[in-house]
Coordinates of C-alpha atoms and ligand atoms in Angstrom, one line a residue:
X125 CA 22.3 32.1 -49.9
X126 CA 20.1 30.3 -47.2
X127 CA 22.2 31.3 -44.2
X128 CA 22.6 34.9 -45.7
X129 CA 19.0 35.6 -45.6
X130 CA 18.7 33.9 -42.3
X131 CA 21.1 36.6 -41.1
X132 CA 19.1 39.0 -42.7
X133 CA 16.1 37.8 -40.9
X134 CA 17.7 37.9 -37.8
X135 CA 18.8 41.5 -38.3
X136 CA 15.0 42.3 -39.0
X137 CA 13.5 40.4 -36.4
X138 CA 15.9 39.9 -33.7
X139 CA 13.6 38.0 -31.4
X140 CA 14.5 34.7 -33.8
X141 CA 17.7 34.6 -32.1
X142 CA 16.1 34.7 -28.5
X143 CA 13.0 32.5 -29.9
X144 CA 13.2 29.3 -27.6
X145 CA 11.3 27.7 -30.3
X146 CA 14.7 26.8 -32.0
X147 CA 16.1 25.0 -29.0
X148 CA 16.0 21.6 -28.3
X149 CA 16.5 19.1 -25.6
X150 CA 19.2 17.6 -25.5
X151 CA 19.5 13.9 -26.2
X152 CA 20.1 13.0 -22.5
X153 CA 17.9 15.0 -20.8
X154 CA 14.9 12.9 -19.3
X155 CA 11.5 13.3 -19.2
X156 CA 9.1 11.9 -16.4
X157 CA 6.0 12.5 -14.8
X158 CA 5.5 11.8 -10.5
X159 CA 2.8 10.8 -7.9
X160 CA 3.2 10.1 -4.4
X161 CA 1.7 7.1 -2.6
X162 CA -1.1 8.9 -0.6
X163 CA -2.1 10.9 -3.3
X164 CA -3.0 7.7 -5.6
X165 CA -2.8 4.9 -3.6
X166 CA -5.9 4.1 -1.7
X167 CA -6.0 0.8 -0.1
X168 CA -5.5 2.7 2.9
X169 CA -5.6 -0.7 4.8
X170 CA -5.2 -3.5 2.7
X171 CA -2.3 -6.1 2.9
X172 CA -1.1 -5.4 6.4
X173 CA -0.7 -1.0 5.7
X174 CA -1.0 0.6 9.2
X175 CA -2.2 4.3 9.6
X176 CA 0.3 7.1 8.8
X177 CA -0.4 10.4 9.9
X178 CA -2.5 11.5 7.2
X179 CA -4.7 8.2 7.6
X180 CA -4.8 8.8 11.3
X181 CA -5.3 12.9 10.8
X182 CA -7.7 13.1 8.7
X183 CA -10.1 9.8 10.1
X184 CA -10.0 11.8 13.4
X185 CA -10.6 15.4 11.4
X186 CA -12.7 14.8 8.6
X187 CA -13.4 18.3 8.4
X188 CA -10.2 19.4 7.9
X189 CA -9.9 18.6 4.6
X190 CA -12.0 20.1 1.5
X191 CA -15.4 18.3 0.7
X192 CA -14.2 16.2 3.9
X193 CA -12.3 14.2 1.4
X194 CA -9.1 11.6 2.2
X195 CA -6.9 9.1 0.6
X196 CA -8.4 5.7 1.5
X197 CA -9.4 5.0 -2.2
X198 CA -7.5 7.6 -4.2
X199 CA -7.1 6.8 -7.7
X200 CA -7.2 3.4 -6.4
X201 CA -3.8 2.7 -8.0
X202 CA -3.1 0.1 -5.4
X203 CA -4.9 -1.9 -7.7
X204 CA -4.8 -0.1 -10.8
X205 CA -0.8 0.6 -11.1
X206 CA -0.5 -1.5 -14.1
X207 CA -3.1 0.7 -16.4
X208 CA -0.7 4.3 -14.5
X209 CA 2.5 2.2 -16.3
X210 CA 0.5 1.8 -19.4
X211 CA 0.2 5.5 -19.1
X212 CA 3.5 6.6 -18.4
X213 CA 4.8 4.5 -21.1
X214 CA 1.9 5.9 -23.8
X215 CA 3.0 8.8 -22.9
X216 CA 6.6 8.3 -23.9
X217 CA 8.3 8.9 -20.9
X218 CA 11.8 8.2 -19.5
X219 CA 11.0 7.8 -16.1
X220 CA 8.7 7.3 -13.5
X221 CA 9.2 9.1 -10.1
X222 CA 6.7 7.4 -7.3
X223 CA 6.9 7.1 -3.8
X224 CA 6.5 3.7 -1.1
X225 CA 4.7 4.1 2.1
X226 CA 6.5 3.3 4.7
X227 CA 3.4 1.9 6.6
X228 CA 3.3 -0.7 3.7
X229 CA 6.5 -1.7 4.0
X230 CA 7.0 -1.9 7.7
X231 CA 4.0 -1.8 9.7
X232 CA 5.3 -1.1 13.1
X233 CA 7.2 1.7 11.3
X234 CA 10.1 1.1 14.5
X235 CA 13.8 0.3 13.6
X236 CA 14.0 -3.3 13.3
X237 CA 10.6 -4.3 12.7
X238 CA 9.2 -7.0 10.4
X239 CA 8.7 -6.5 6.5
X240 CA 5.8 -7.0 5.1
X241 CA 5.8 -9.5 2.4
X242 CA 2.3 -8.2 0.7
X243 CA 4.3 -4.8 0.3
X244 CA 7.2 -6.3 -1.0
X245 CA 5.2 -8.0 -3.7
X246 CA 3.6 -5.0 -4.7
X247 CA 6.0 -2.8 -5.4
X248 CA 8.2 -5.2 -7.0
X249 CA 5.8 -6.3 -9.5
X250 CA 5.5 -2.3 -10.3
X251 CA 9.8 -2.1 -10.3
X252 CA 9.6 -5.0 -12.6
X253 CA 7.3 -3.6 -15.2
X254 CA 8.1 -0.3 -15.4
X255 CA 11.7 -2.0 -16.1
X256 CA 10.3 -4.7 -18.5
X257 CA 8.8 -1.3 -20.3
X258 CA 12.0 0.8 -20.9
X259 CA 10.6 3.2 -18.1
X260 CA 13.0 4.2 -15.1
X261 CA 11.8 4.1 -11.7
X262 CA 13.0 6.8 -9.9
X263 CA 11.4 6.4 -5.9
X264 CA 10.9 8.9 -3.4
X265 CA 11.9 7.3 0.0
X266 CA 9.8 9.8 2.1
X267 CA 6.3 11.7 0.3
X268 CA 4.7 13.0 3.6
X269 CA 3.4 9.9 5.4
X270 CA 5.0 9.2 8.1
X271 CA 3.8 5.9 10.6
X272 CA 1.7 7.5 13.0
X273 CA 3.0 5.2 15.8
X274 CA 6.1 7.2 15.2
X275 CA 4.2 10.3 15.5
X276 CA 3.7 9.3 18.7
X277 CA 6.9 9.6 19.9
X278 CA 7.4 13.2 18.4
X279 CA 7.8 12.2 14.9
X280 CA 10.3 14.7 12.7
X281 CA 11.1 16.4 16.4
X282 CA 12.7 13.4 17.9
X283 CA 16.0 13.1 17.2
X284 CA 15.4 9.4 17.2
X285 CA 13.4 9.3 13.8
X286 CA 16.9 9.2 12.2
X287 CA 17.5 5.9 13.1
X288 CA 14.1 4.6 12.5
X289 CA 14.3 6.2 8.8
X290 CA 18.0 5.4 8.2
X291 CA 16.6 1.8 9.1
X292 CA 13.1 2.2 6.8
X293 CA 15.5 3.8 3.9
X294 CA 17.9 0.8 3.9
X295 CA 15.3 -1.9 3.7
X296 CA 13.8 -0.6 0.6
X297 CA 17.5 -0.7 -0.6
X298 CA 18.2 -4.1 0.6
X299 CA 14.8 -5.2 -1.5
X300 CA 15.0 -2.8 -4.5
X301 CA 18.4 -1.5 -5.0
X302 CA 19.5 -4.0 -7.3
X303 CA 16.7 -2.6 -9.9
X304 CA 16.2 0.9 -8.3
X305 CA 18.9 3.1 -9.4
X306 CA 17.7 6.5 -8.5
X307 CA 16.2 7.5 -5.0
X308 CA 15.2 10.7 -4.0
X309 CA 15.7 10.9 0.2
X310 CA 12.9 13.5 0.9
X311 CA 10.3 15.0 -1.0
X312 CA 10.0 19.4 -0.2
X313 CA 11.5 19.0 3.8
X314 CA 10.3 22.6 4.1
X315 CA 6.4 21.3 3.5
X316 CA 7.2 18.0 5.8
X317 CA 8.5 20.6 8.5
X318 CA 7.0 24.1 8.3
X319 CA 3.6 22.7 7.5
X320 CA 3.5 19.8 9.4
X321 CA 5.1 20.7 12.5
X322 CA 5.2 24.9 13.0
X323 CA 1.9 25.4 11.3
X324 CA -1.2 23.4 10.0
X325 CA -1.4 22.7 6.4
X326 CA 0.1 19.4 6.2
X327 CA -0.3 16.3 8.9
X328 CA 1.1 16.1 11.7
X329 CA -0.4 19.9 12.3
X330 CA 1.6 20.2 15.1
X331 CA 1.7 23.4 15.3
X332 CA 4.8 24.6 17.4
X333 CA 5.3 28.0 15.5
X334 CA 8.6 29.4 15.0
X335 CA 10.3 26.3 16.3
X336 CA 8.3 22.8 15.5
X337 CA 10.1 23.5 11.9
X338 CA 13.6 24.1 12.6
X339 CA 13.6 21.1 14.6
X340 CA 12.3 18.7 12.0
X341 CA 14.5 20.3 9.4
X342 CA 17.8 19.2 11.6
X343 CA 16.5 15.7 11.7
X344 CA 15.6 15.4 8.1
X345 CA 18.7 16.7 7.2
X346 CA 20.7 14.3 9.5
X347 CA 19.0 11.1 8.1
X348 CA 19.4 12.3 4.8
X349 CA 23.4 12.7 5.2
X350 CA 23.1 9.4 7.0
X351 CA 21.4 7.2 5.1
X352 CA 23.5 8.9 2.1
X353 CA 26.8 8.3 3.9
X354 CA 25.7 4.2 4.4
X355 CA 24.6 3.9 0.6
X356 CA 27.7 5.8 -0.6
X357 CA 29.6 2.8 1.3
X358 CA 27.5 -0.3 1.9
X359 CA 25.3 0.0 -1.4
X360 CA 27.2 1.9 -4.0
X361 CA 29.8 -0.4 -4.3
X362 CA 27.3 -3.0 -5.6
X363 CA 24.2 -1.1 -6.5
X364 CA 25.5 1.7 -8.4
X365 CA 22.4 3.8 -7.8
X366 CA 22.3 7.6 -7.5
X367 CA 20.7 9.4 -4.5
X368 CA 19.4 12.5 -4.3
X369 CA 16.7 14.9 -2.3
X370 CA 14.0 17.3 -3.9
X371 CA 13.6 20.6 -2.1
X372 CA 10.5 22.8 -3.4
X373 CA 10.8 27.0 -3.9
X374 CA 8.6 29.6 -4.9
X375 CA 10.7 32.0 -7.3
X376 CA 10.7 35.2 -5.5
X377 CA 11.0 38.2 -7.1
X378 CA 11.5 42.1 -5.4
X379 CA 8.2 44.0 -5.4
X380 CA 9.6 47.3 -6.4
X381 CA 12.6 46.5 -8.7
X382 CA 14.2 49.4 -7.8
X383 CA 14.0 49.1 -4.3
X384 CA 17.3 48.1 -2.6
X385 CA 15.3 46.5 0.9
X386 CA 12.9 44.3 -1.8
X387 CA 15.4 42.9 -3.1
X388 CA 17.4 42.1 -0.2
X389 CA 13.5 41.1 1.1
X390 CA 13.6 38.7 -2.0
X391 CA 16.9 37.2 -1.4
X392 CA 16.2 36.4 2.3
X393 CA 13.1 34.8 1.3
X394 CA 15.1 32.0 -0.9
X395 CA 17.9 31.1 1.8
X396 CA 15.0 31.1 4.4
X397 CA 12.9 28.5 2.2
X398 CA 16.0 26.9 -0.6
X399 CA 18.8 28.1 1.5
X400 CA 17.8 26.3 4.5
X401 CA 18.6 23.0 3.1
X402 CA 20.7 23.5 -0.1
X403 CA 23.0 25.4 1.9
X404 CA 23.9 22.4 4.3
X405 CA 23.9 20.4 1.2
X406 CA 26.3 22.3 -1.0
X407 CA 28.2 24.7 1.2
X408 CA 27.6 23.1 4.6
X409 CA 25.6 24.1 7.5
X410 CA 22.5 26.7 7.4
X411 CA 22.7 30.1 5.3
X412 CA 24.3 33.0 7.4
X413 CA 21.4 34.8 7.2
X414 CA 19.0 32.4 9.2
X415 CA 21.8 32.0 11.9
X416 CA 22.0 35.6 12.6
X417 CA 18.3 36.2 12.5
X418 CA 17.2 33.1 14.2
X419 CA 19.9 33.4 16.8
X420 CA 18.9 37.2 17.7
X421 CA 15.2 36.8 17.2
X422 CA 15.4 33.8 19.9
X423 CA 17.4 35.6 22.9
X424 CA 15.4 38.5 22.4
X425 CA 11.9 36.4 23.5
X426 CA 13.8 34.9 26.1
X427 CA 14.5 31.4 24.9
X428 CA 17.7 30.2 26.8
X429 CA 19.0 29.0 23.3
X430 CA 18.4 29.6 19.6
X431 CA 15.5 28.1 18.1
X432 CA 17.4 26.9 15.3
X433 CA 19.5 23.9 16.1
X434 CA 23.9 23.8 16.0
X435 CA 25.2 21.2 13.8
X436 CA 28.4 19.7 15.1
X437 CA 31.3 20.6 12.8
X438 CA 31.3 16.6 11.7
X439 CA 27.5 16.6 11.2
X440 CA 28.1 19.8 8.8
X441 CA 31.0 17.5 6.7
X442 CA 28.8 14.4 6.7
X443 CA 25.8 16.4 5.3
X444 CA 27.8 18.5 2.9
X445 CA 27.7 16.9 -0.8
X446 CA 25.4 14.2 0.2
X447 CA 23.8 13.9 -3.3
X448 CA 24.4 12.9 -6.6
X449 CA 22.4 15.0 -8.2
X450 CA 19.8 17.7 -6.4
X451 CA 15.7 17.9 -7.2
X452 CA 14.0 20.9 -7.2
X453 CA 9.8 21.3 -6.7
X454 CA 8.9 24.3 -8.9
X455 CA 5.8 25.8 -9.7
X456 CA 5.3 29.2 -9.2
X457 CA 6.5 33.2 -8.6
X458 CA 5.9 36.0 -5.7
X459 CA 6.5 39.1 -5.0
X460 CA 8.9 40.2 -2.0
X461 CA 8.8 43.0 0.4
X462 CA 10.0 43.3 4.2
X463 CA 7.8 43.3 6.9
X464 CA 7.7 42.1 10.6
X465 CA 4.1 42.4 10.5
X466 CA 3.6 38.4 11.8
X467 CA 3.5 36.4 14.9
X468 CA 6.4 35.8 17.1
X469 CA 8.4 33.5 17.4
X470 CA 7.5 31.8 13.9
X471 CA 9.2 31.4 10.9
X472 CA 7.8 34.2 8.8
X473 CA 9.0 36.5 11.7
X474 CA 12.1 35.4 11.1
X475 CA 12.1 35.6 7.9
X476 CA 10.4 38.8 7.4
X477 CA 9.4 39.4 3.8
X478 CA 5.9 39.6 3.3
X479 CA 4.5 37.8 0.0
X480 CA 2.2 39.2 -2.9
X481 CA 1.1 37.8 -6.7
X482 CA 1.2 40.5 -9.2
X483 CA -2.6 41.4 -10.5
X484 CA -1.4 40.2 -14.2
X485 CA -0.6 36.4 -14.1
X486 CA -2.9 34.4 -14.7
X487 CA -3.8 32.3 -11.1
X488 CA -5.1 28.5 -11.0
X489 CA -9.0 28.4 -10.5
X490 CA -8.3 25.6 -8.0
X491 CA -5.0 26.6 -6.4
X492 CA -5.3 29.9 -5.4
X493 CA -1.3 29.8 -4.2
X494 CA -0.3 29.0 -8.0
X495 CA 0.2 31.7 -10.5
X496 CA 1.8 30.9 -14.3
X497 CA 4.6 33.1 -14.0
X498 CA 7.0 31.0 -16.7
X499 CA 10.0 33.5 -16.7
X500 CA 10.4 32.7 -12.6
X501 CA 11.3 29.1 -13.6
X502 CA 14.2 30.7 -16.0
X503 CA 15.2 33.3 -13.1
X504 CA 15.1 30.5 -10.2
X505 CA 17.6 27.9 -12.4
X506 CA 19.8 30.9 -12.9
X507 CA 20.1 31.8 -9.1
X508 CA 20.7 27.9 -8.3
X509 CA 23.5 28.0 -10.8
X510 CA 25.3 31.0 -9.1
X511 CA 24.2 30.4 -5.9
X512 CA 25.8 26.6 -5.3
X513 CA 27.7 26.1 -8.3
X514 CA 25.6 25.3 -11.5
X515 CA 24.8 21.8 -9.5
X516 CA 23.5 18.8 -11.5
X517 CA 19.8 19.7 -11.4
X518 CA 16.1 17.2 -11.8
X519 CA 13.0 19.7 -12.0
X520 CA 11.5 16.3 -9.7
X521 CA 8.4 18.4 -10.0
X522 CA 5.8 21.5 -12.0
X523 CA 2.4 21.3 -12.5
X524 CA -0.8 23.4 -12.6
X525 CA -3.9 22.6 -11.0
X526 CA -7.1 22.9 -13.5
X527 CA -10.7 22.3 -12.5
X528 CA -12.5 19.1 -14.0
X529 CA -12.5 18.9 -17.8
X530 CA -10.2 17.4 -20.6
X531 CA -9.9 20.3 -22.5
X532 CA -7.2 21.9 -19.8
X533 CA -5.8 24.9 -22.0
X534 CA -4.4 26.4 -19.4
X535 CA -2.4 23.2 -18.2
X536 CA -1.3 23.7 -21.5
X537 CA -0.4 26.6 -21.3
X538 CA 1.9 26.4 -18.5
X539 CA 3.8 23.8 -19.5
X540 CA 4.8 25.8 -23.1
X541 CA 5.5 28.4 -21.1
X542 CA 7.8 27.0 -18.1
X543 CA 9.4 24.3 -21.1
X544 CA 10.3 26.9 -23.3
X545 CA 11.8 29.2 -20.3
X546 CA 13.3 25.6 -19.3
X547 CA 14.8 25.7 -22.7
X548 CA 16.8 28.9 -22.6
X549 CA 18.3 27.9 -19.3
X550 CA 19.4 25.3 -20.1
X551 CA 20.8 26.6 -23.9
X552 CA 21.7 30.8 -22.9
X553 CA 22.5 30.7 -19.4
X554 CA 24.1 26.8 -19.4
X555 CA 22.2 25.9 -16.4
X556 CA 23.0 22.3 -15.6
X557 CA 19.4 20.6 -16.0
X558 CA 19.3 16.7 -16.6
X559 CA 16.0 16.3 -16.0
X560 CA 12.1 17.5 -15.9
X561 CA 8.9 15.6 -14.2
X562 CA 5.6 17.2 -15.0
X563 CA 3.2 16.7 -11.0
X564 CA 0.8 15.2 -11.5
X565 CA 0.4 11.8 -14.3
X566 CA -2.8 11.5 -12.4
X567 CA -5.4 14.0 -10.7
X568 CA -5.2 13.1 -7.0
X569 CA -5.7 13.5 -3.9
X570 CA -4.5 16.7 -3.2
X571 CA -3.7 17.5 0.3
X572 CA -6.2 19.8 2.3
X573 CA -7.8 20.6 -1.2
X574 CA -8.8 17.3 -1.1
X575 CA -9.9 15.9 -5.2
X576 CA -10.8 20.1 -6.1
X577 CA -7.3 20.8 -7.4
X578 CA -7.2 18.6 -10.7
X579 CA -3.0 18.1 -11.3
X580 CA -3.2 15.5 -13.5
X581 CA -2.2 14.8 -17.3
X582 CA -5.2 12.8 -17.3
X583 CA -8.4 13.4 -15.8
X584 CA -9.6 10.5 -12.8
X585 CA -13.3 10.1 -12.5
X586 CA -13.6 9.8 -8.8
X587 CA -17.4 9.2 -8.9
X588 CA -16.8 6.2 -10.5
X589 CA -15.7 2.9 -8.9
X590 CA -13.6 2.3 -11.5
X591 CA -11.6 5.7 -11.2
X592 CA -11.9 5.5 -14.7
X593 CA -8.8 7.4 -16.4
X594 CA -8.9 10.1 -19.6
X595 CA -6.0 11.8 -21.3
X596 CA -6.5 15.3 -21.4
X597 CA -5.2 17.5 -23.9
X598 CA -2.3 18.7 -22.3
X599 CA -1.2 14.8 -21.8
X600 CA -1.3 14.9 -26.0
X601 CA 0.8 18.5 -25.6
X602 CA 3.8 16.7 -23.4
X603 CA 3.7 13.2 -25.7
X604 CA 4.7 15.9 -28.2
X605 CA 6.9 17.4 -26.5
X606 CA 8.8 14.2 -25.1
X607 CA 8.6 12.9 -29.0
X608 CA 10.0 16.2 -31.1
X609 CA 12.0 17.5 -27.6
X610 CA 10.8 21.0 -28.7
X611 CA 8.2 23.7 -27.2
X612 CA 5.7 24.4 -30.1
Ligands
GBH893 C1 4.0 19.6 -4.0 O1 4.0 20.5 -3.0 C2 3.9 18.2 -3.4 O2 5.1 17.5 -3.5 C3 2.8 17.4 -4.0 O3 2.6 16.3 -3.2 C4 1.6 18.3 -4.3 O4 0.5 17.5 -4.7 C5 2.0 19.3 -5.3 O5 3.1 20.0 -4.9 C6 0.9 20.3 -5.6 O6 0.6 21.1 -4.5 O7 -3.6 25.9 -0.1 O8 -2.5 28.0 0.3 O9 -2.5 26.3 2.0 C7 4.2 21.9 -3.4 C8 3.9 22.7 -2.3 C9 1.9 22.3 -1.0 C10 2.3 24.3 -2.1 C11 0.5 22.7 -0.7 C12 0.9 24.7 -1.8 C13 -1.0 24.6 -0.3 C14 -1.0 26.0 -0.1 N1 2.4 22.9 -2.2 N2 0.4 24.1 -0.6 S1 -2.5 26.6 0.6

């Protein structure tokens, strides 16, 4: 009788079939929420910490940054880590996904230099108690914050870094890796590199358009195969970890949907941003389409090589399934069109596609780049499924940046929306999902936006020196969610 009138239903309103409402996660997929040492940290030089290049950036160029802001105090989480646990666990979490700071760890940054003891403490006594409260640590290697006195020797452009971080990477094994049992290599090399190196939105602001990036993305991509390739056969064996690397993409969608040249626009657009390191990841060496481009766009300005570096055929095999599982950053959707109309050489000349919102989603009051586009998420996890193979997927980060407050409906919002589109992926179009981790648990310190952009679960009070902490609404909205692994 029951499931007869349900069928009924179902013929009447047909949408109850498509509802996401009556999906659920399944019982292994995790639930998390990330920061990143800079962004919370403070205690920009306490306990031995040397300057990385956001320190050294942004003492130098105060202005640079929105209300001249920077990271020496942050959410003061240096100090306050054990009330962010209390949070993460309140919040019923899985896992927590932080980052170290490689300046804490080993001052001189160099290959071979000394460990500091002070850092050591520190993050074990946060490994321990996450662990003694059921939460998983899952670290990010590398957020952004590179030693400057590596900086000075070229930084991500030096094909030297790879030692240096192959070194850094297996020291935090060496001390962690027996409780530390998911790492993530790099966090978004595309901001690391295109920001920090061919343009300047992200320290080191560099600023060697068109060919500061492609350079840094080799290196990243060689220490990640390397320091993958040592774990798989020094540390696996004993440690039994996972490794992994999040790379971040916009969803981008043809302007004109029936325009052949928008779509193609659209599709260039994710291999010249995704493409450009899942590719070497999953199919080995960089998508077709930024070899040709890249190639031609180079010897017709007259450089005596491309500005995209060769691989050597072993490099392309050692980098080729170097991960466990693979992150992805996502948080929101543009439009695509072609266009040349840019700079030369640079990346967006390579690239040509020229990038627009659409007048109708709803954009962040605070992040004028992020619009709440939920379907994009849904459309992105499909093309990663056909594109390299439905590979085992962590959403390592999605967020939406409100203004101060704790009544953050539109946080809200957005996380109904991109959960329940995260739902049908994962139930119609069997994308392989294990994971999802809400950015930010905190509001932090926010890059150039300085504290503006609020990303957090719970609101910090930054005027106050205790950086006093609030659950927001939308913090009660994913405790739900986590608890009754459904999208109300
Ligand atoms: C992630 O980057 C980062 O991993 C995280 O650290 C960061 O806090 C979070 O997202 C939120 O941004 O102001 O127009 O110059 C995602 C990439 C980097 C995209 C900053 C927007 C600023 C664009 N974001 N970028 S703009």
């Amino acid at each position: 009788m029951i499931s007869k009138l349900f069928v009924v239903i179902c013929i009447l309103f047909p949408q109850v079939l498509t509802d996401s409402n009556r999906y659920s996660f399944p019982e292994e997929f995790l639930f998390g929420v990330a920061t990143a040492a800079y962004q919370i940290e403070g205690a920009f030089d306490e306990d031995g910490k040397t300057y990385s290049i956001w320190d050294y950036n942004l003492h130098k160029n105060p202005d640079w940054v929105k209300d001249r802001a920077n990271g020496d105090v942050a959410c003061d989480s240096y100090h306050k880590w054990k009330e962010d646990i209390q949070l993460v666990k309140a919040l019923g979490a899985n896992f927590y996904r932080m980052s170290i700071a490689w300046t804490r760890i080993l001052p001189s940054g160099h290959a071979g230099s000394q460990i500091n003891e002070k850092a050591v403490l520190h993050y074990n006594n946060i490994i321990n108690e996450l662990i003694s409260e059921g939460l998983i640590p899952m670290i990010t290697i590398y957020h952004w914050d590179l030693p400057q006195s590596l900086q000075e020797i070229g930084g991500w452009m030096n094909p030297d870094i790879i030692d240096h971080y192959v070194f850094y990477a297996q020291t935090v094994f060496n001390l962690f890796g027996d409780r530390v049992k998911h790492w993530i290599t790099f966090n978004e090399p595309y901001h690391i590199c295109e920001e920090g190196y061919s343009g300047v939105s992200m320290a080191p602001f560099f600023n060697a358009s068109g060919i500061g990036g492609y350079l840094c993305s080799h290196n990243v991509l060689l220490s990640h195969g390397k320091i993958y390739r040592l774990y798989e056969k020094l540390y696996k064996p004993s440690q039994n970890g996972k490794i992994s690397i999040t790379m971040d993409t916009t969803w981008y969608e043809a302007k004109d949907q029936s325009s052949d040249s928008d779509k193609e626009a659209a599709q260039r657009k994710l291999q010249f941003n995704y493409g450009w390191y899942m590719h070497p990841l999953v199919k080995g060496n960089y998508p077709a389409v930024m070899i040709e481009r890249i190639d031609k766009f180079s010897e017709q300005e007259g450089f005596p090589k491309s500005r995209l570096p060769k691989f050597t055929e072993s490099e392309i095999e050692m980098i080729r399934g170097s991960y466990d599982f693979l992150g992805l950053n996502h948080y929101s959707t543009s439009l695509a069109e072609p266009s040349q109309n840019f700079n030369q050489p640079s990346q967006n000349y390579d690239t040509g596609v020229q990038d627009s919102g659409d007048p109708e989603w709803e954009v962040s009051k605070t992040s004028p780049w992020l619009k709440d586009v939920p379907w994009g998420l849904r459309k992105l996890l499909v093309w990663i499924k056909e594109e390299y193979r439905n590979p085992p997927l962590f959403i390592f980060e999605n967020g939406w940046s409100s203004t101060s407050g704790l009544m953050d409906e539109d946080r809200v919002r957005y996380i109904n929306g991109y959960l329940s589109e995260l739902l049908k992926a994962i139930h119609e179009d069997g994308c392989n999902v294990l994971g999802y981790t809400h950015w930010s648990l905190l509001d932090n310190f926010e890059w150039l936006s300085g504290y503006s952009a609020r990303f957090g679960l719970v609101e910090v009070d930054f005027n106050s020196r205790e950086r006093t902490r609030t659950p927001r609404l939308s913090y009660r909205v994913y405790q739900n969610i986590i608890k009754s692994r459904i999208v109300n």
